[in-house]
Coordinates of C-alpha atoms in Angstrom, one line a residue:
M1 CA -100.2 -68.7 29.2
S2 CA -103.2 -66.7 29.8
N3 CA -105.8 -66.4 27.2
S4 CA -106.9 -62.8 28.3
E5 CA -106.6 -59.9 25.7
A6 CA -103.0 -58.5 25.0
K7 CA -101.8 -55.0 24.0
L8 CA -98.7 -54.1 22.0
F9 CA -96.8 -51.0 23.0
F10 CA -93.7 -49.2 21.5
V11 CA -91.3 -47.6 23.7
D12 CA -89.1 -45.0 22.3
P13 CA -85.9 -44.8 24.6
L14 CA -84.6 -41.7 23.0
V15 CA -87.7 -39.5 23.4
C16 CA -89.3 -41.4 26.3
N17 CA -92.9 -41.9 25.3
V18 CA -95.1 -45.0 25.1
Q19 CA -97.4 -45.6 22.1
L20 CA -100.2 -48.2 22.0
V21 CA -100.2 -49.8 18.7
A22 CA -102.2 -53.1 18.6
S23 CA -103.6 -56.0 20.4
C24 CA -101.5 -59.4 19.8
S25 CA -100.8 -62.7 21.5
A26 CA -97.7 -64.0 23.3
R27 CA -94.8 -64.3 20.9
G28 CA -97.1 -63.4 18.1
L29 CA -94.9 -60.5 17.2
S30 CA -92.3 -60.2 14.6
C31 CA -90.6 -57.5 12.5
I32 CA -90.5 -57.3 8.6
A33 CA -87.3 -55.5 7.8
E34 CA -87.1 -52.2 9.7
D35 CA -90.5 -50.5 9.1
W36 CA -93.1 -53.0 9.6
I37 CA -94.5 -55.2 12.4
I38 CA -96.8 -58.2 12.1
T39 CA -98.8 -59.5 14.8
T40 CA -101.2 -62.2 15.9
Q41 CA -104.2 -62.0 17.9
T42 CA -105.0 -63.5 21.3
K43 CA -108.6 -63.6 20.4
G44 CA -109.6 -64.3 16.9
T45 CA -108.0 -65.7 13.8
S46 CA -106.4 -62.5 12.2
I47 CA -103.0 -61.4 11.5
C48 CA -102.3 -57.6 11.3
V49 CA -99.5 -55.8 9.6
W50 CA -98.6 -52.4 11.1
R51 CA -96.2 -49.8 10.0
C52 CA -94.0 -48.0 12.6
G53 CA -95.5 -44.6 13.4
Q54 CA -99.1 -45.5 12.6
K55 CA -101.9 -46.4 14.8
S56 CA -104.0 -48.4 12.5
P57 CA -103.0 -51.6 10.7
L58 CA -102.4 -51.6 7.0
Y59 CA -103.7 -55.0 6.5
K60 CA -105.9 -57.4 8.7
C61 CA -105.8 -60.9 7.4
R62 CA -108.3 -63.5 8.5
L63 CA -107.1 -66.9 8.7
P64 CA -108.7 -70.3 9.2
E65 CA -107.6 -70.8 12.7
S66 CA -105.8 -68.9 15.6
I67 CA -102.2 -68.3 14.9
G68 CA -99.8 -68.1 18.0
P69 CA -96.1 -67.6 17.4
I70 CA -95.0 -66.0 14.3
V71 CA -91.5 -65.2 12.8
V72 CA -90.4 -63.4 9.5
S73 CA -87.3 -64.3 7.6
P74 CA -84.4 -61.6 7.8
D75 CA -84.8 -60.6 4.3
G76 CA -88.6 -60.0 4.7
A77 CA -89.4 -62.6 2.0
Y78 CA -91.2 -65.3 4.0
C79 CA -93.4 -65.4 7.2
F80 CA -94.0 -68.6 9.2
G81 CA -96.8 -69.3 11.8
G82 CA -97.7 -71.9 14.2
S83 CA -101.2 -72.7 15.4
I84 CA -103.0 -73.8 18.4
S85 CA -103.8 -77.1 16.6
G86 CA -100.0 -77.8 15.8
I87 CA -100.3 -77.0 12.2
L88 CA -97.4 -74.7 10.7
Y89 CA -97.8 -72.3 7.9
S90 CA -95.6 -70.5 5.4
W91 CA -96.5 -67.5 3.3
E92 CA -94.7 -65.5 0.5
L93 CA -94.9 -61.8 1.8
S94 CA -94.4 -60.4 -1.6
S95 CA -97.7 -61.9 -3.0
G96 CA -99.3 -62.9 0.4
R97 CA -99.6 -66.5 -1.0
L98 CA -100.0 -69.2 1.4
I99 CA -97.3 -71.7 0.2
R100 CA -97.6 -74.6 2.6
S101 CA -99.4 -75.8 5.7
W102 CA -98.5 -78.9 7.4
N103 CA -98.8 -80.9 10.6
G104 CA -95.8 -80.0 12.7
H105 CA -96.8 -80.9 16.4
H106 CA -99.4 -83.0 18.2
K107 CA -100.4 -80.0 20.3
A108 CA -100.2 -76.2 20.1
V109 CA -97.1 -74.6 18.8
R110 CA -95.5 -72.3 21.5
C111 CA -92.4 -70.9 19.8
L112 CA -90.7 -70.6 16.5
G113 CA -87.0 -69.5 15.5
L114 CA -84.9 -69.1 12.4
T115 CA -81.3 -69.6 11.7
D116 CA -79.6 -66.2 10.7
D117 CA -79.3 -67.6 7.1
C118 CA -82.8 -68.7 6.9
S119 CA -81.8 -72.3 6.0
Y120 CA -83.8 -73.7 8.9
L121 CA -87.1 -73.3 10.9
V122 CA -87.2 -74.4 14.5
S123 CA -90.4 -75.0 16.1
G124 CA -91.3 -75.8 19.8
G125 CA -94.7 -77.2 21.1
E126 CA -96.6 -78.3 24.0
D127 CA -96.0 -81.8 23.0
A128 CA -92.4 -81.3 24.5
V129 CA -90.8 -81.9 20.9
I130 CA -88.5 -79.5 19.2
S131 CA -88.5 -79.8 15.2
V132 CA -86.1 -78.5 12.6
W133 CA -87.4 -77.9 9.2
P134 CA -85.5 -77.1 6.1
V135 CA -86.8 -73.7 4.8
L136 CA -86.2 -74.7 1.2
D137 CA -88.7 -77.4 1.3
L138 CA -91.3 -74.9 3.1
V139 CA -91.1 -72.3 0.6
D140 CA -90.8 -74.3 -2.8
A141 CA -94.0 -73.1 -4.4
D142 CA -93.5 -75.5 -7.4
D143 CA -93.7 -78.7 -5.3
V144 CA -96.6 -77.9 -2.7
Q145 CA -98.0 -81.4 -3.4
T146 CA -95.0 -83.1 -1.8
R147 CA -95.2 -83.8 1.9
V148 CA -93.1 -81.7 4.1
S149 CA -90.3 -83.7 5.4
E150 CA -89.1 -83.0 8.9
G151 CA -85.3 -82.4 9.1
H152 CA -85.0 -84.0 12.5
S153 CA -86.5 -83.4 16.0
W154 CA -85.4 -83.6 19.7
T155 CA -87.5 -85.2 22.3
Q156 CA -85.1 -84.6 25.4
H157 CA -87.8 -82.4 27.0
S158 CA -90.6 -84.1 29.1
L159 CA -92.9 -81.1 29.3
A160 CA -94.0 -78.3 27.0
V161 CA -91.1 -76.3 25.4
T162 CA -91.7 -72.7 26.3
N163 CA -88.9 -70.9 24.1
V164 CA -86.3 -71.4 21.6
H165 CA -83.5 -69.4 20.7
V166 CA -81.4 -70.0 17.5
G167 CA -77.9 -68.8 17.5
R168 CA -75.7 -67.6 14.8
G169 CA -73.8 -69.7 12.3
G170 CA -76.5 -71.2 9.8
L171 CA -76.3 -74.9 9.7
C172 CA -73.8 -74.9 12.5
A173 CA -75.9 -72.9 14.8
R174 CA -76.9 -74.0 18.3
V175 CA -80.4 -74.1 19.5
F176 CA -81.1 -73.1 23.2
S177 CA -84.5 -74.4 24.5
S178 CA -86.4 -73.7 27.7
S179 CA -89.1 -76.0 29.1
L180 CA -91.7 -76.5 32.0
D181 CA -89.5 -79.6 32.9
R182 CA -87.0 -77.1 34.6
T183 CA -84.2 -77.8 32.1
V184 CA -82.4 -75.9 29.5
C185 CA -81.2 -78.0 26.5
V186 CA -78.4 -76.9 23.9
F187 CA -78.6 -78.6 20.6
E188 CA -76.6 -78.4 17.4
I189 CA -78.3 -78.3 14.2
F190 CA -75.4 -79.7 12.1
S191 CA -74.6 -82.7 14.2
K192 CA -78.3 -83.1 15.5
Q193 CA -76.8 -83.9 18.8
L194 CA -77.7 -82.6 22.4
L195 CA -74.5 -80.8 23.4
F196 CA -75.7 -80.3 27.2
T197 CA -78.4 -79.8 29.6
I198 CA -78.8 -77.5 32.4
A199 CA -81.1 -78.4 35.2
C200 CA -82.9 -75.7 37.3
G201 CA -85.1 -75.6 40.4
V202 CA -88.0 -74.0 38.9
F203 CA -89.9 -74.1 35.5
L204 CA -88.4 -72.1 32.7
T205 CA -90.3 -69.5 30.5
S206 CA -87.7 -68.0 28.2
V207 CA -84.1 -68.2 26.9
V208 CA -81.8 -66.0 25.1
T209 CA -78.0 -65.5 24.5
T210 CA -75.7 -62.6 23.7
P211 CA -74.8 -62.5 20.0
D212 CA -71.4 -64.1 20.7
E213 CA -73.1 -66.7 22.8
S214 CA -70.7 -65.9 25.8
W215 CA -73.7 -65.5 28.1
L216 CA -76.9 -67.6 28.4
F217 CA -79.9 -65.9 30.1
V218 CA -82.9 -67.9 31.4
G219 CA -86.1 -66.6 32.6
C220 CA -87.6 -68.5 35.5
G221 CA -91.1 -69.0 37.0
D222 CA -90.1 -67.5 40.4
G223 CA -89.1 -64.3 39.0
G224 CA -85.4 -64.9 38.8
I225 CA -83.0 -64.7 35.7
L226 CA -80.3 -67.3 35.5
A227 CA -77.0 -65.8 33.8
V228 CA -74.7 -68.8 32.8
D229 CA -71.3 -68.0 31.5
L230 CA -70.8 -70.4 28.5
R231 CA -67.2 -69.7 28.1
T232 CA -66.3 -72.0 31.1
N233 CA -66.2 -75.8 30.8
D234 CA -68.7 -76.4 33.7
S235 CA -71.4 -73.8 32.7
A236 CA -73.9 -75.2 35.1
S237 CA -71.9 -74.6 38.2
N238 CA -71.4 -71.0 37.1
M239 CA -74.9 -69.7 37.3
I240 CA -75.7 -66.3 38.6
T241 CA -79.2 -65.5 39.8
M242 CA -80.3 -62.0 38.8
E243 CA -83.2 -60.9 41.2
G244 CA -85.7 -58.0 40.6
H245 CA -89.0 -59.5 39.3
S246 CA -91.8 -60.6 41.7
G247 CA -93.7 -62.6 39.1
V248 CA -92.9 -65.1 36.5
V249 CA -90.4 -63.8 33.8
T250 CA -92.2 -64.0 30.5
D251 CA -89.4 -62.9 28.0
L252 CA -85.8 -61.9 27.5
L253 CA -84.4 -59.7 24.9
S254 CA -80.7 -59.0 24.2
V255 CA -80.1 -55.6 22.5
D256 CA -77.3 -53.1 21.7
Q257 CA -74.9 -55.9 20.6
G258 CA -75.4 -57.8 23.8
T259 CA -74.6 -55.2 26.2
I260 CA -78.0 -54.7 27.4
L261 CA -80.7 -57.3 28.5
L262 CA -84.3 -56.5 28.6
S263 CA -86.7 -58.7 30.8
S264 CA -90.7 -58.6 31.3
S265 CA -92.6 -60.2 33.8
E266 CA -96.1 -61.0 35.0
D267 CA -95.5 -58.5 37.8
G268 CA -96.0 -55.7 35.1
T269 CA -92.7 -54.5 35.1
V270 CA -89.8 -54.3 32.3
K271 CA -86.3 -54.2 33.5
V272 CA -83.2 -53.1 31.9
W273 CA -79.9 -54.9 32.7
D274 CA -76.4 -54.2 32.3
V275 CA -74.9 -57.5 31.0
S276 CA -71.2 -56.9 32.3
S277 CA -72.2 -56.3 35.8
R278 CA -75.5 -58.2 35.7
Q279 CA -77.4 -55.2 37.7
C280 CA -80.5 -53.7 36.9
V281 CA -80.0 -50.1 35.7
Q282 CA -83.8 -49.2 34.8
S283 CA -87.3 -50.4 35.8
I284 CA -90.5 -49.7 34.1
D285 CA -93.8 -50.3 36.0
L286 CA -96.6 -50.9 33.5
K287 CA -98.9 -52.1 36.0
E288 CA -100.0 -54.9 34.0
P289 CA -98.6 -58.3 33.1
V290 CA -96.1 -58.1 30.3
S291 CA -95.9 -61.1 28.1
C292 CA -93.6 -60.3 25.2
L293 CA -90.5 -58.1 24.1
A294 CA -89.2 -57.3 20.5
A295 CA -87.0 -54.8 19.1
V296 CA -86.8 -53.2 15.7
A297 CA -84.0 -50.7 14.6
K298 CA -85.3 -47.1 14.4
S299 CA -85.5 -45.8 10.8
A300 CA -86.5 -42.5 9.2
H301 CA -89.9 -44.2 8.2
C302 CA -90.8 -44.6 11.9
T303 CA -90.9 -40.9 12.3
N304 CA -91.6 -39.7 8.7
V305 CA -94.5 -41.9 7.5
N306 CA -95.9 -41.4 4.0
E307 CA -99.0 -43.2 3.4
H308 CA -98.2 -43.1 -0.5
D309 CA -95.0 -45.1 -0.1
L310 CA -95.0 -48.5 -1.9
V311 CA -95.8 -51.5 0.3
P312 CA -93.4 -54.3 -0.4
F313 CA -95.8 -57.0 0.5
A314 CA -99.5 -58.1 0.2
P315 CA -102.1 -59.2 2.7
L316 CA -101.7 -62.9 3.7
K317 CA -104.2 -65.3 2.0
K318 CA -106.2 -67.7 3.8
F319 CA -105.8 -70.7 1.5
G320 CA -103.0 -72.0 -0.6
N321 CA -105.0 -72.2 -4.0
A322 CA -106.7 -68.8 -3.3
V323 CA -106.6 -66.6 -6.5
N324 CA -108.7 -63.7 -5.2
A325 CA -108.3 -63.1 -1.6
D326 CA -110.7 -60.3 -1.3
D327 CA -111.9 -61.7 2.0
N328 CA -108.5 -61.1 3.5
Q329 CA -107.5 -57.7 1.9
L330 CA -109.1 -55.2 4.2
S331 CA -108.3 -51.7 3.3
A332 CA -110.4 -50.3 6.2
I333 CA -110.7 -52.2 9.6
E334 CA -114.4 -53.4 10.5
E335 CA -116.2 -51.2 13.1
D336 CA -116.2 -54.0 15.8
S337 CA -112.5 -54.7 15.6
F338 CA -110.1 -53.4 17.9
Q339 CA -109.2 -49.6 17.7
P340 CA -105.7 -48.8 19.0
Q341 CA -105.2 -45.3 20.6
F342 CA -102.1 -43.5 21.5
L343 CA -101.2 -43.2 25.1
V344 CA -98.1 -40.9 25.1
D345 CA -100.1 -38.2 26.9
K346 CA -101.3 -40.7 29.5
I347 CA -98.0 -42.2 30.6
T348 CA -95.3 -40.4 32.4
T349 CA -91.5 -40.5 31.4
E350 CA -90.8 -42.7 34.6
K351 CA -92.6 -45.6 32.8
C352 CA -90.4 -45.4 29.5
V353 CA -87.4 -47.4 28.7
S354 CA -84.1 -45.4 28.6
V355 CA -81.4 -47.7 27.4
Y356 CA -78.8 -45.0 27.2
S357 CA -78.3 -44.0 23.6
C358 CA -79.4 -47.3 22.1
P359 CA -81.4 -46.6 18.9
Y360 CA -84.1 -49.2 19.3
F361 CA -87.9 -49.2 19.5
V362 CA -89.0 -51.8 22.2
G363 CA -92.2 -53.5 21.5
L364 CA -94.1 -54.6 24.9
E365 CA -96.9 -56.8 24.5
L366 CA -99.2 -56.8 27.7
R367 CA -101.8 -59.3 28.8
L368 CA -104.8 -57.9 30.5
T369 CA -106.1 -60.0 33.4

């Protein structure tokens, strides 16, 4: 992955405009409930919290080291981040308190995922290890002195894990992983077993399934997207290649109840695919490498922002024993920090995502070369 500066865009498929919001790192993007976005920076050690519809961050929280991937629990109570040193962090969003930090991987953390019931955190790293952590141990503020115990780990990959996708089902959920070793592995959390492996001809960068896990989509290094029908007994022999990108596929996103697939690539395009036909129905050329996709449900707050509304969380603290975190609570951004601007007037409607009537904002994170 490039270390060049990245940008975060929002694409409104209903009114067809593009809005530059922030700079952030690859996979360093997550949603807090429906109205808030949290991002990590490619350069620097800050985490920014944004509100949909605003062009400046509410908080900019400085941390001891650079954070890469980040994920927020579905209820918006906790936030988890992985660093380039392999350390994992957990915060309580309501107070901003750093609950725990622990050594999760021997190398940089590349990806994070949560079960739908928030019972387990799944992390993948450049050390080729996938680890599963009980969330209850990670958020227990009354027992922070006890060493975090790893639930279990999988070491079937031989090269860096590039992405993990956690399906539905809580404890019984399946974990799908992609790796630079050209394989997709499917695990089950409850049994701790490897269910099956799919071998591919190129290195893999991303993986996602439809909500019912009937289809598996894998982003490849040659620009192709592999579609695998998981309803058959021999999934590996039923792979379909969806061609359209000319560069490495960097991220995949399933939206609209699994009927639409979005893909981003280093060739500077975002493509919209119809899952039933596996055909590309829309292509957006942003002319710059795109490294990450995310979606948040549109709400009234995204268009009607009131600066006096109650903020349901606090700035993230730098240290676990911090009582006064004034160094993290920035009501105003420093003059030398990144100043986002709106680009709606500079981008034509041909470059905007139009996913029929799907009520989603799609965040596009672009890496500038």
